[in-house]
Coordinates of C-alpha atoms in Angstrom, one line a residue:
Chain H
M1 CA 29.8 25.4 60.8
K2 CA 31.8 25.3 57.6
N3 CA 30.0 22.2 56.4
L4 CA 26.6 23.8 57.2
E5 CA 27.6 26.9 55.2
K6 CA 28.7 24.7 52.3
F7 CA 25.5 22.8 52.4
R8 CA 23.4 26.0 52.4
A9 CA 25.4 27.3 49.5
I10 CA 24.9 24.1 47.5
A11 CA 21.2 24.0 48.4
G12 CA 20.8 27.6 47.4
M13 CA 22.4 27.1 44.1
F14 CA 20.3 24.0 43.5
L15 CA 17.1 25.9 44.3
L16 CA 18.1 28.7 42.0
F17 CA 18.8 26.2 39.3
I18 CA 15.3 24.7 39.7
V19 CA 13.6 28.1 39.7
I20 CA 15.5 29.0 36.5
A21 CA 14.6 25.7 34.9
V22 CA 10.9 26.1 35.8
M23 CA 10.8 29.6 34.5
M24 CA 12.4 28.5 31.2
Q25 CA 9.8 25.8 30.8
A26 CA 7.0 28.2 31.4
C27 CA 8.6 30.6 29.0
I28 CA 9.0 28.0 26.3
G29 CA 5.3 27.1 26.8
G30 CA 4.0 30.6 27.1
C31 CA 6.6 32.9 25.6
A32 CA 7.1 31.0 22.3
S33 CA 6.7 33.4 19.4
K34 CA 3.1 33.9 18.2
C35 CA 2.1 33.3 14.6
A36 CA 1.4 36.4 12.6
I37 CA -1.9 36.2 10.9
H38 CA -2.0 37.3 7.2
E39 CA -5.1 38.4 5.5
P40 CA -6.2 35.6 3.1
D41 CA -6.7 36.5 -0.5
A42 CA -10.4 37.7 -0.7
E43 CA -10.6 37.5 -4.5
N44 CA -9.3 34.0 -4.6
F45 CA -11.8 33.0 -1.8
R46 CA -14.7 34.6 -3.7
S47 CA -13.9 32.8 -6.9
K48 CA -13.4 29.4 -5.3
V49 CA -16.1 29.5 -2.6
P50 CA -19.4 30.6 -4.0
S51 CA -21.4 29.8 -0.8
S52 CA -23.0 33.1 0.5
T53 CA -22.8 31.8 4.0
L54 CA -19.1 31.2 3.9
Q55 CA -18.5 34.5 2.0
A56 CA -20.4 36.4 4.7
S57 CA -18.2 34.8 7.3
F58 CA -15.0 35.7 5.3
S59 CA -16.0 39.3 5.0
E60 CA -16.6 39.4 8.8
G61 CA -13.1 38.0 9.3
K62 CA -14.3 34.7 10.7
L63 CA -12.7 31.4 10.0
V64 CA -15.6 28.8 10.1
P65 CA -16.0 25.1 9.5
G66 CA -16.7 24.4 5.8
M67 CA -14.0 26.8 4.6
P68 CA -11.3 25.2 2.6
Y69 CA -7.9 24.5 4.2
F70 CA -6.1 26.9 1.9
V71 CA -7.6 29.8 3.9
V72 CA -5.7 28.5 7.0
Q73 CA -2.5 28.1 4.9
E74 CA -2.8 31.7 3.7
M75 CA -3.4 33.0 7.2
F76 CA -0.5 31.3 8.7
Q77 CA 1.9 31.2 5.7
E78 CA 4.9 32.4 7.7
C79 CA 4.3 30.3 10.7
G80 CA 6.8 27.5 11.1
N81 CA 4.5 25.4 13.1
R82 CA 4.1 21.7 12.4
R83 CA 1.0 21.2 10.3
G84 CA -1.0 18.2 9.2
I85 CA -0.8 16.2 12.5
P86 CA -2.7 13.0 11.7
V87 CA -5.4 12.3 14.3
A88 CA -8.0 9.5 14.7
S89 CA -11.0 11.8 14.5
V90 CA -12.2 15.3 14.3
G91 CA -11.6 16.9 17.7
S92 CA -9.0 14.4 18.8
R93 CA -5.7 16.0 19.8
Q94 CA -3.7 12.8 20.1
E95 CA -1.3 12.3 17.3
L96 CA -2.0 9.0 15.6
K97 CA 1.3 7.3 15.6
E98 CA 2.6 3.8 15.9
V99 CA 6.2 3.3 16.8
E100 CA 8.2 0.2 16.0
G101 CA 11.8 -0.9 15.7
W102 CA 14.5 1.7 16.2
N103 CA 12.3 4.8 16.4
R104 CA 10.5 4.1 13.2
Q105 CA 7.0 5.6 13.2
S106 CA 4.1 5.0 11.0
Y107 CA 0.6 6.4 10.4
D108 CA -2.4 4.8 8.8
P109 CA -2.8 6.4 5.3
N110 CA -6.4 5.4 5.3
I111 CA -7.2 7.9 8.0
K112 CA -7.1 11.4 6.5
V113 CA -8.0 13.6 9.4
Y114 CA -5.5 16.3 10.3
M115 CA -5.0 19.0 12.9
D116 CA -3.0 22.2 12.9
K117 CA -2.2 24.2 16.0
Y118 CA -1.2 27.9 16.0
K119 CA -0.3 30.3 18.8
T120 CA -2.0 33.6 17.9
E121 CA -2.6 36.9 19.6
F122 CA -6.1 35.7 20.2
G123 CA -5.1 32.5 21.8
E124 CA -4.2 29.0 20.7
L125 CA -6.1 28.0 17.6
A126 CA -6.6 24.3 16.7
V127 CA -8.1 23.5 13.4
W128 CA -9.2 20.1 12.1
Y129 CA -9.6 19.3 8.4
R130 CA -10.2 16.2 6.5
F131 CA -10.7 14.3 3.3
Q132 CA -14.4 14.2 2.5
D133 CA -16.6 12.0 0.4
F134 CA -20.3 11.4 0.5
Y135 CA -20.0 8.2 2.5
R136 CA -17.7 9.6 5.2
M137 CA -20.0 12.7 5.6
E138 CA -23.0 10.4 6.0
V139 CA -24.9 11.9 3.1
K140 CA -28.4 10.4 3.0
A141 CA -31.4 10.3 0.8
G142 CA -33.6 13.3 1.4
D143 CA -30.7 15.7 2.2
S144 CA -31.0 19.0 0.3
F145 CA -28.4 19.5 -2.4
Y146 CA -27.4 22.8 -3.9
A147 CA -25.2 22.9 -7.0
Y148 CA -23.4 26.2 -7.7
W149 CA -22.3 26.9 -11.3
Q150 CA -21.2 30.3 -12.5
D151 CA -23.9 32.6 -11.1
S152 CA -26.6 30.0 -10.8
I153 CA -27.7 27.7 -8.0
K154 CA -29.7 24.6 -8.7
S155 CA -31.3 22.6 -6.0
S156 CA -32.6 19.1 -5.6
L157 CA -32.7 16.3 -3.0
I158 CA -30.2 13.5 -2.6
D159 CA -31.6 10.3 -4.1
Y160 CA -28.9 7.7 -3.4
L161 CA -25.2 7.1 -3.5
T162 CA -23.8 4.7 -6.2
D163 CA -20.3 5.0 -4.8
R164 CA -18.6 7.0 -2.0
D165 CA -17.8 9.7 -4.5
N166 CA -20.9 9.4 -6.8
V167 CA -24.3 10.7 -5.9
M168 CA -27.7 10.8 -7.7
V169 CA -30.2 13.5 -7.1
Q170 CA -34.0 13.3 -7.4
S171 CA -34.6 16.0 -9.9
S172 CA -32.7 17.2 -12.9
L173 CA -30.1 20.0 -12.5
T174 CA -31.1 21.7 -15.7
G175 CA -29.1 24.7 -16.8
I176 CA -25.8 23.2 -15.7
P177 CA -24.0 21.5 -18.6
D178 CA -22.7 18.0 -18.4
D179 CA -19.0 17.8 -17.3
A180 CA -19.3 21.2 -15.7
A181 CA -17.2 21.7 -12.5
C182 CA -19.5 22.8 -9.6
F183 CA -19.4 23.6 -6.0
G184 CA -21.8 21.7 -3.9
E185 CA -23.6 22.3 -0.6
I186 CA -25.6 19.6 1.2
R187 CA -27.9 20.6 4.1
H188 CA -28.4 17.4 6.0
L189 CA -31.9 16.4 7.0
D190 CA -31.0 14.1 9.9
N191 CA -27.3 14.1 10.7
P192 CA -26.2 14.4 14.2
K193 CA -22.7 15.4 13.2
Y194 CA -23.1 17.9 10.4
N195 CA -25.8 20.5 9.5
T196 CA -24.2 21.5 6.2
T197 CA -21.2 20.1 4.3
Y198 CA -19.4 21.6 1.3
Y199 CA -17.9 19.9 -1.7
Y200 CA -15.3 21.9 -3.7
E201 CA -14.6 19.7 -6.8
L202 CA -17.8 18.2 -8.1
T203 CA -18.4 17.3 -11.7
K204 CA -21.9 17.1 -13.1
V205 CA -21.9 13.8 -15.0
D206 CA -25.4 14.0 -16.3
S207 CA -28.7 15.6 -15.3
I208 CA -29.0 13.7 -12.0
T209 CA -25.4 12.4 -11.3
L210 CA -22.6 14.2 -9.6
Y211 CA -19.1 12.9 -9.1
L212 CA -16.7 14.1 -6.5
E213 CA -13.2 14.5 -8.0
P214 CA -10.3 13.2 -6.0
A215 CA -9.5 16.0 -3.6
D216 CA -6.7 18.5 -3.6
P217 CA -5.7 18.8 0.1
D218 CA -5.8 22.6 -0.2
Y219 CA -9.6 22.1 -0.5
Y220 CA -10.1 19.8 2.5
P221 CA -12.9 21.5 4.3
I222 CA -12.3 22.6 7.9
Q223 CA -14.3 20.5 10.2
K224 CA -13.9 22.0 13.7
I225 CA -12.3 24.9 15.4
E226 CA -11.1 25.3 19.0
V227 CA -9.6 28.3 20.6
N228 CA -7.7 27.9 23.9
G229 CA -8.9 24.3 24.1
E230 CA -12.6 25.2 23.8
P231 CA -14.9 24.4 20.8
E232 CA -15.9 27.6 18.9
E233 CA -18.2 28.2 16.0
F234 CA -15.6 30.5 14.4
F235 CA -12.1 32.1 14.9
Q236 CA -12.2 35.8 14.5
W237 CA -9.0 36.8 12.8
R238 CA -10.0 40.5 12.2
S239 CA -12.9 42.8 12.8
A240 CA -15.7 42.9 10.2
K241 CA -15.0 45.1 7.2
Chain K
M1 CA -16.7 -19.0 -20.0
E2 CA -16.0 -16.1 -22.3
I3 CA -12.5 -14.8 -22.1
S4 CA -12.2 -11.0 -22.1
K5 CA -10.0 -10.2 -25.1
M6 CA -8.1 -7.0 -25.0
K7 CA -5.2 -5.6 -27.0
I8 CA -2.9 -3.2 -25.3
K9 CA -2.6 -0.7 -28.1
D10 CA -6.3 -0.7 -29.1
D11 CA -7.9 -1.1 -25.7
F12 CA -5.5 0.5 -23.3
I13 CA -3.3 3.0 -25.1
Q14 CA -6.2 4.1 -27.4
G15 CA -4.1 6.6 -29.3
N16 CA -2.5 8.3 -26.3
D17 CA 0.9 9.3 -27.7
R18 CA 2.4 9.8 -24.3
I19 CA 2.3 6.0 -23.7
K20 CA 5.2 4.1 -25.2
I21 CA 5.8 0.4 -25.0
L22 CA 9.4 -0.3 -23.9
S23 CA 9.6 -4.0 -23.9
N24 CA 9.9 -6.3 -26.8
R25 CA 11.2 -3.6 -29.1
G26 CA 8.0 -1.5 -28.7
K27 CA 5.5 -4.3 -29.2
P28 CA 3.2 -6.0 -26.8
T29 CA 4.4 -9.5 -25.8
A30 CA 1.8 -12.1 -26.7
I31 CA 0.6 -14.3 -23.9
P32 CA 0.4 -18.0 -25.1
P33 CA -3.2 -19.0 -25.9
E34 CA -2.9 -22.1 -23.7
W35 CA -2.4 -19.8 -20.6
Q36 CA -5.5 -17.7 -21.3
P37 CA -7.3 -16.3 -19.4
V38 CA -4.5 -15.1 -17.1
L39 CA -6.7 -12.6 -15.4
D40 CA -9.7 -13.9 -13.5
S41 CA -11.4 -10.9 -12.1
C42 CA -10.4 -8.0 -14.2
S43 CA -9.9 -7.2 -17.9
I44 CA -6.8 -5.0 -17.7
L45 CA -4.2 -5.0 -15.0
I46 CA -2.0 -1.9 -14.5
V47 CA 1.1 -2.1 -12.3
I48 CA 2.6 1.1 -11.0
P49 CA 6.1 0.6 -9.5
D50 CA 8.2 2.6 -7.0
M51 CA 7.4 6.2 -6.6
H52 CA 9.3 7.1 -3.4
M53 CA 7.2 10.2 -2.7
Y54 CA 8.9 12.5 -0.1
I55 CA 8.2 16.0 1.2
H56 CA 7.7 18.2 -1.9
G57 CA 10.3 20.9 -2.2
E58 CA 12.8 19.2 -0.1
N59 CA 16.2 18.4 -1.7
L60 CA 15.7 14.7 -0.9
D61 CA 12.5 14.5 -2.9
N62 CA 12.9 13.0 -6.3
F63 CA 9.2 12.2 -7.2
S64 CA 8.2 15.8 -8.0
Y65 CA 9.7 15.7 -11.5
G66 CA 7.3 12.9 -12.5
A67 CA 4.3 14.1 -10.6
D68 CA 2.6 15.8 -13.5
A69 CA 3.0 12.8 -15.7
M70 CA 1.5 10.6 -13.0
L71 CA -1.6 12.9 -12.8
H72 CA -2.1 12.6 -16.5
F73 CA -1.5 8.9 -16.5
L74 CA -4.1 8.4 -13.7
S75 CA -6.5 10.6 -15.6
H76 CA -6.1 8.3 -18.7
C77 CA -6.6 5.2 -16.5
G78 CA -9.6 6.8 -14.8
K79 CA -11.4 7.6 -18.0
L80 CA -10.7 4.1 -19.3
K81 CA -11.9 2.5 -16.1
K82 CA -15.2 4.3 -16.3
K83 CA -15.7 3.4 -19.9
L84 CA -14.9 -0.2 -19.2
A85 CA -17.2 -0.3 -16.2
R86 CA -20.2 0.8 -18.4
N87 CA -19.6 -2.5 -20.3
G88 CA -19.2 -4.6 -17.2
K89 CA -15.4 -4.8 -17.4
T90 CA -12.8 -3.9 -14.8
L91 CA -9.5 -2.1 -15.1
R92 CA -7.5 -2.7 -11.9
L93 CA -4.6 -0.8 -10.7
Y94 CA -1.9 -2.0 -8.4
Q95 CA 0.9 0.1 -6.8
T96 CA 3.5 -2.4 -6.0
G97 CA 5.4 -0.8 -3.1
D98 CA 7.6 2.1 -2.1
I99 CA 4.9 4.6 -2.9
Y100 CA 6.3 6.7 -0.1
E101 CA 9.9 7.2 1.0
L102 CA 9.4 6.5 4.7
R103 CA 13.0 5.8 5.3
F104 CA 13.8 9.5 5.2
P105 CA 13.6 11.9 8.1
S106 CA 10.5 13.8 9.2
K107 CA 10.7 17.6 9.3
S108 CA 8.9 17.6 12.7
P109 CA 11.1 17.7 15.8
T110 CA 10.2 14.1 16.7
G111 CA 13.5 12.8 15.3
S112 CA 11.6 10.0 13.6
N113 CA 11.0 9.1 10.0
V114 CA 8.5 10.9 7.8
G115 CA 4.9 9.7 7.5
P116 CA 2.4 9.5 4.6
G117 CA 0.4 12.5 5.8
E118 CA 3.4 14.8 6.0
I119 CA 4.2 13.8 2.4
T120 CA 0.7 14.0 0.9
L121 CA 0.0 17.4 2.5
S122 CA 3.3 18.8 1.4
D123 CA 1.9 19.7 -2.0
S124 CA -1.5 19.7 -3.6
S125 CA -0.3 17.5 -6.5
Y126 CA 0.9 14.8 -4.1
G127 CA -2.4 14.7 -2.2
K128 CA -4.3 14.7 -5.5
I129 CA -2.2 11.8 -6.8
V130 CA -2.8 9.7 -3.7
N131 CA -6.5 10.6 -3.5
T132 CA -6.9 9.7 -7.2
L133 CA -5.2 6.4 -6.7
D134 CA -7.7 5.7 -3.9
S135 CA -10.6 6.8 -6.0
L136 CA -9.5 4.4 -8.7
R137 CA -9.7 1.6 -6.0
T138 CA -6.0 1.0 -6.3
H139 CA -4.6 -2.1 -4.6
Y140 CA -1.4 -1.5 -2.6
I141 CA 1.5 -3.8 -2.0
Y142 CA 4.1 -2.5 0.5
G143 CA 7.8 -2.3 -0.2
N144 CA 11.0 -1.9 1.9
H145 CA 10.8 1.9 1.8
D146 CA 7.2 1.9 3.1
F147 CA 7.3 -1.3 5.1
E148 CA 5.4 0.2 8.0
L149 CA 2.3 0.3 5.9
R150 CA 1.9 -3.5 6.3
H151 CA -0.1 -2.9 9.4
Y152 CA -2.9 -1.1 7.7
L153 CA -5.9 -2.1 5.7
G154 CA -5.4 -2.3 2.0
Y155 CA -1.6 -3.0 2.1
K156 CA -0.4 -6.5 1.2
F157 CA 2.9 -8.3 0.8
F158 CA 1.8 -9.9 -2.4
A159 CA -1.2 -10.5 -4.6
N160 CA -2.3 -13.0 -7.1
E161 CA -4.5 -11.8 -10.0
G162 CA -5.4 -15.0 -11.7
K163 CA -2.1 -16.4 -13.0
V164 CA -0.2 -13.2 -12.3
H165 CA 1.8 -12.9 -9.1
L166 CA 2.6 -9.4 -7.9
E167 CA 5.2 -8.6 -5.2
H168 CA 7.5 -5.6 -4.5
G169 CA 10.7 -7.6 -5.0
F170 CA 12.6 -7.0 -1.8
A171 CA 12.2 -10.6 -0.6
A172 CA 15.1 -11.6 -3.0
D173 CA 17.6 -9.4 -1.3
K174 CA 20.2 -10.6 1.2
W175 CA 21.0 -9.1 4.5
S176 CA 24.1 -7.4 3.0
D177 CA 21.9 -5.4 0.7
F178 CA 20.2 -3.8 3.7
S179 CA 17.0 -3.6 1.7
N180 CA 15.1 -6.6 2.9
P181 CA 13.1 -5.9 6.0
K182 CA 12.9 -9.6 6.7
A183 CA 16.6 -10.1 6.7
P184 CA 19.0 -9.7 9.7
L185 CA 20.5 -6.2 10.5
W186 CA 17.8 -4.4 8.6
E187 CA 16.8 -2.4 11.7
P188 CA 20.2 -1.0 12.5
G189 CA 20.9 -0.5 8.8
Q190 CA 17.8 1.7 8.4
F191 CA 18.6 3.6 11.6
L192 CA 22.1 4.4 10.1
F193 CA 20.5 5.1 6.7
K194 CA 18.1 7.7 8.2
T195 CA 20.9 9.3 10.2
A196 CA 22.9 9.6 7.0
R197 CA 20.0 11.3 5.2
E198 CA 19.6 13.7 8.2
I199 CA 23.2 14.7 7.8
E200 CA 22.6 15.0 4.1
M201 CA 19.6 17.3 4.7
I202 CA 21.9 19.6 6.7
L203 CA 24.5 19.5 4.0
S204 CA 21.9 20.3 1.3
K205 CA 20.8 23.4 3.3
L206 CA 24.4 24.6 3.2
L207 CA 24.6 23.9 -0.5
V208 CA 21.4 25.9 -1.0
A209 CA 22.6 28.7 1.1
T210 CA 25.8 28.9 -1.0
S211 CA 23.7 28.7 -4.2
I212 CA 25.5 25.5 -5.3
I213 CA 22.1 23.9 -5.7
Q214 CA 18.6 25.3 -6.0
P215 CA 16.2 25.2 -3.0
D216 CA 14.0 22.6 -4.6
E217 CA 16.7 20.7 -6.6
H218 CA 17.1 17.1 -5.9
F219 CA 20.2 16.2 -3.9
A220 CA 20.6 12.7 -2.5
I221 CA 23.9 10.8 -2.6
G222 CA 23.6 7.6 -4.6
V223 CA 20.3 8.5 -6.2
K224 CA 19.9 9.6 -9.8
S225 CA 18.1 12.9 -10.0
G226 CA 14.7 12.8 -11.6
K227 CA 15.2 16.2 -13.2
T228 CA 16.4 14.4 -16.4
E229 CA 13.8 12.3 -18.0
R230 CA 14.9 8.7 -18.6
G231 CA 12.9 6.7 -21.0
N232 CA 15.4 4.1 -22.1
Y233 CA 14.8 0.4 -21.9
P234 CA 18.1 -1.1 -20.6
S235 CA 19.0 -4.3 -22.5
P236 CA 17.3 -7.3 -20.8
S237 CA 20.6 -9.1 -20.8
T238 CA 21.8 -6.6 -18.2
Y239 CA 19.1 -7.5 -15.7
A240 CA 20.6 -10.7 -14.5
T241 CA 24.0 -9.1 -13.9
K242 CA 22.7 -5.9 -12.3
H243 CA 20.0 -7.6 -10.3
P244 CA 21.0 -11.2 -9.8
N245 CA 19.0 -11.6 -6.6
Q246 CA 15.7 -10.7 -8.3
S247 CA 16.5 -12.6 -11.5
K248 CA 17.4 -15.9 -9.8
Y249 CA 14.9 -15.7 -6.9
Y250 CA 11.8 -15.0 -8.9
E251 CA 12.6 -17.2 -11.8
K252 CA 13.1 -20.0 -9.3
R253 CA 9.8 -19.3 -7.6
L254 CA 8.0 -19.5 -11.0
K255 CA 9.7 -22.8 -11.9
T256 CA 9.0 -24.3 -8.5
N257 CA 5.4 -23.0 -8.4
K258 CA 5.9 -21.4 -5.0
D259 CA 3.1 -19.0 -5.7
G260 CA 0.6 -21.6 -6.8
A261 CA 0.6 -24.1 -9.6
K262 CA -1.3 -21.8 -12.0
T263 CA 1.0 -18.8 -11.7
K264 CA 2.5 -18.1 -15.1
I265 CA 3.6 -14.4 -14.8
C266 CA 5.4 -12.7 -12.0
I267 CA 5.6 -8.9 -11.9
I268 CA 7.9 -7.1 -9.4
A269 CA 9.5 -3.7 -9.0
H270 CA 12.1 -2.6 -6.5
T271 CA 15.1 -2.6 -8.9
H272 CA 14.0 0.5 -10.8
Q273 CA 14.9 -1.2 -14.0
P274 CA 12.1 -2.1 -16.4
Y275 CA 12.4 -5.6 -17.8
L276 CA 10.4 -8.3 -19.4
N277 CA 11.6 -11.9 -20.0
A278 CA 9.1 -14.1 -21.8
N279 CA 11.5 -16.9 -22.0
V280 CA 11.8 -18.1 -18.4
D281 CA 12.3 -21.9 -18.3
G282 CA 12.1 -22.2 -22.1
G283 CA 9.0 -20.0 -22.4
K284 CA 7.0 -21.6 -19.7
Y285 CA 6.8 -18.4 -17.6
I286 CA 7.2 -14.6 -17.9
L287 CA 9.1 -12.5 -15.4
A288 CA 8.6 -8.7 -15.6
D289 CA 9.8 -5.7 -13.7
A290 CA 7.6 -2.7 -13.9
G291 CA 10.6 -0.3 -13.4
A292 CA 10.1 2.9 -11.5
W293 CA 8.3 6.2 -11.4
T294 CA 11.2 8.2 -9.9
E295 CA 14.8 8.9 -10.8
G296 CA 13.6 10.4 -14.1
R297 CA 11.6 7.3 -15.1
S298 CA 7.8 6.9 -15.4
D299 CA 7.4 3.2 -16.1
F300 CA 4.5 0.9 -15.6
A301 CA 3.3 -2.6 -16.7
V302 CA 0.1 -3.5 -18.3
V303 CA -1.4 -7.0 -18.7
T304 CA -4.5 -8.2 -20.5
N305 CA -5.5 -11.8 -21.2
E306 CA -3.8 -11.6 -24.5
E307 CA -0.8 -9.4 -24.0
I308 CA 1.8 -8.0 -21.5
A309 CA 4.0 -5.0 -21.9
V310 CA 6.3 -2.7 -19.8
C311 CA 5.6 0.9 -20.9
R312 CA 6.5 4.4 -20.0
Y313 CA 4.4 7.6 -19.8
K314 CA 6.2 10.5 -21.4
R315 CA 6.5 13.8 -19.6
K316 CA 5.1 16.7 -21.6

C-alpha cells in the first residue's frame, strides 16, 4: 500500500509538472507581449510618397504593399522583435539559413527578400519587403510609367531596359529637368505577380532615360502582408481619419 | 591592339582632393612598359580592402566611422564608371574580402554568428553602400571574416585581372594565427573567438550602463577604434617584420609563377596595412596590400595599364 501511495504521489507530481510546462509553453506562444503600434509620421510620408493611392491608404490607417519599409519601422519602433529575416521569396516564412561547422550560419547576400513578424492587438502581422530593380520586378515594354516630380506627374510607356536599374521610356518626360530625383510608379500591362510597383529613388538622366539609384533599405517597398497567417490586401492599424 | 593608357591623377583622381596617394611618397608607381598592358578587360581597376561591417550602433561595429567616406568614394567611382562607359572603357571594382564581420555574434536568439542581412538592414547607410557596390557590378573575393560567402554566386577565393592577381591574403597564415580557414583548428578557434565577443558584448553593455563608454562607441578588445582617422602610410620596411607570412608567401608565389606565368602584380588585403613594393625579385614583380577601410583607415588600391598606387579617401 505504501508503495502504491508513493507511486500515486510521484505520478501526480509528474502530471502536475507536465500541465505547468504545457501551460507555460502556451503562454509563451500566446501571452508574449504584443507590440505597441505607433502612428507613422504623416508629414514625412506625404513628402516622400507622392502616390495618391498610397497616400489615401495612409490616411485610412492602412498599411499596403508598395509603401516603403520605413513606415513599418516607425509603426513598430519600440518592438524588440527580430527584423529582417532573410527568406527565399515573398510569402515564404522559412528563414534562409545554411549552417556549417560549429554553429556558423550563413545567408546568401544576393537574395534581398526579408520578413518581419509582429504580434499586435489585431493579430500576428507578417510583412515582406525587398530590394527592387526593373529586372526583378519584371518590368516590360508597354507597361505604363508615371514619373512624379514636385507637383507634376508625367506619363509614358516603358520602351526597354538597358540595365537592371536603367529604363528607357517611349515618349519624352518634358517638364522634369535632367538629374531630377523622381518617384516612379509602373502599372504593369501583363504581369501575373504585380499590378503596380513603386520606385522611390529614380533619377531622370535625360528626356527618355531613368536610372534607379542604389536603394536605401528604409525605402524597400513592402511586397506582401499577412495577418494571422492569411494574405491580406492591407493591415489596418487605425480607423480612417 | 591599342593599349588603354590611363594616368591615376588625371584619369582617376580628376581633382578630387579627398583622394591622396599613399605609396611611393605620394606619386603613382610606374608599371614597366614591357609589362603593359597589365589589364586585359578593364581600363581602371579599383581594389577595396577589408571593411568588417557589423551591426550599426553596436559597440563591436568599427566600420560606421568610415561609412560616409565610403559612400562618397563610391559616388566618385560611379560617376567615373559611367563617363568611361560612354567611351567604351570599363572601370572595375573589386572588394577583396572581409566586407562583413561574420565572426561576431548575431543579435537574434539563435546563438549563431551574424549574417549579411542583419548587418545591411541595421542602418540605411550600410544597405546603401552594399547596394551601390552591387550596382557598380563589384566583384567580390571572400576573406576569413566572411568565409561563409564562398558558397554564393559572385564570391571567389581569387581573381586574375590580366597580369594582376587578387586574393584576400589569409592563405599565407599558419594554424597558430587562427585566421586561415583552410588551416587546422580554425573551427574551434572561431567558436572560441565568437564566444569571447559575446562576453565582450555583455561587458560593453555594462560599460554603457555605467557611462564609461557611449552607446554607439566602438569597443572591441584588440581592435583599434575607427573613431580616430588614420591616414598614415607605415614605412614599407615594417611590412616584412609585422606581416612576415604575407610578405614571404606572396613574394614566393610571384617568383614561382604559381598564379600563372603572366602574373606580374599581386594585390592582397587582410593585414590592414597599406603597402606597395615594386622591387620584388629585383623589380620583376609588384606586391601591394590595399590596406583597410576600418580601424580609422580608408585605403584602397588603383591600377591602370601604366600605373599603380595605394591611396586613401579622406573623411570630410
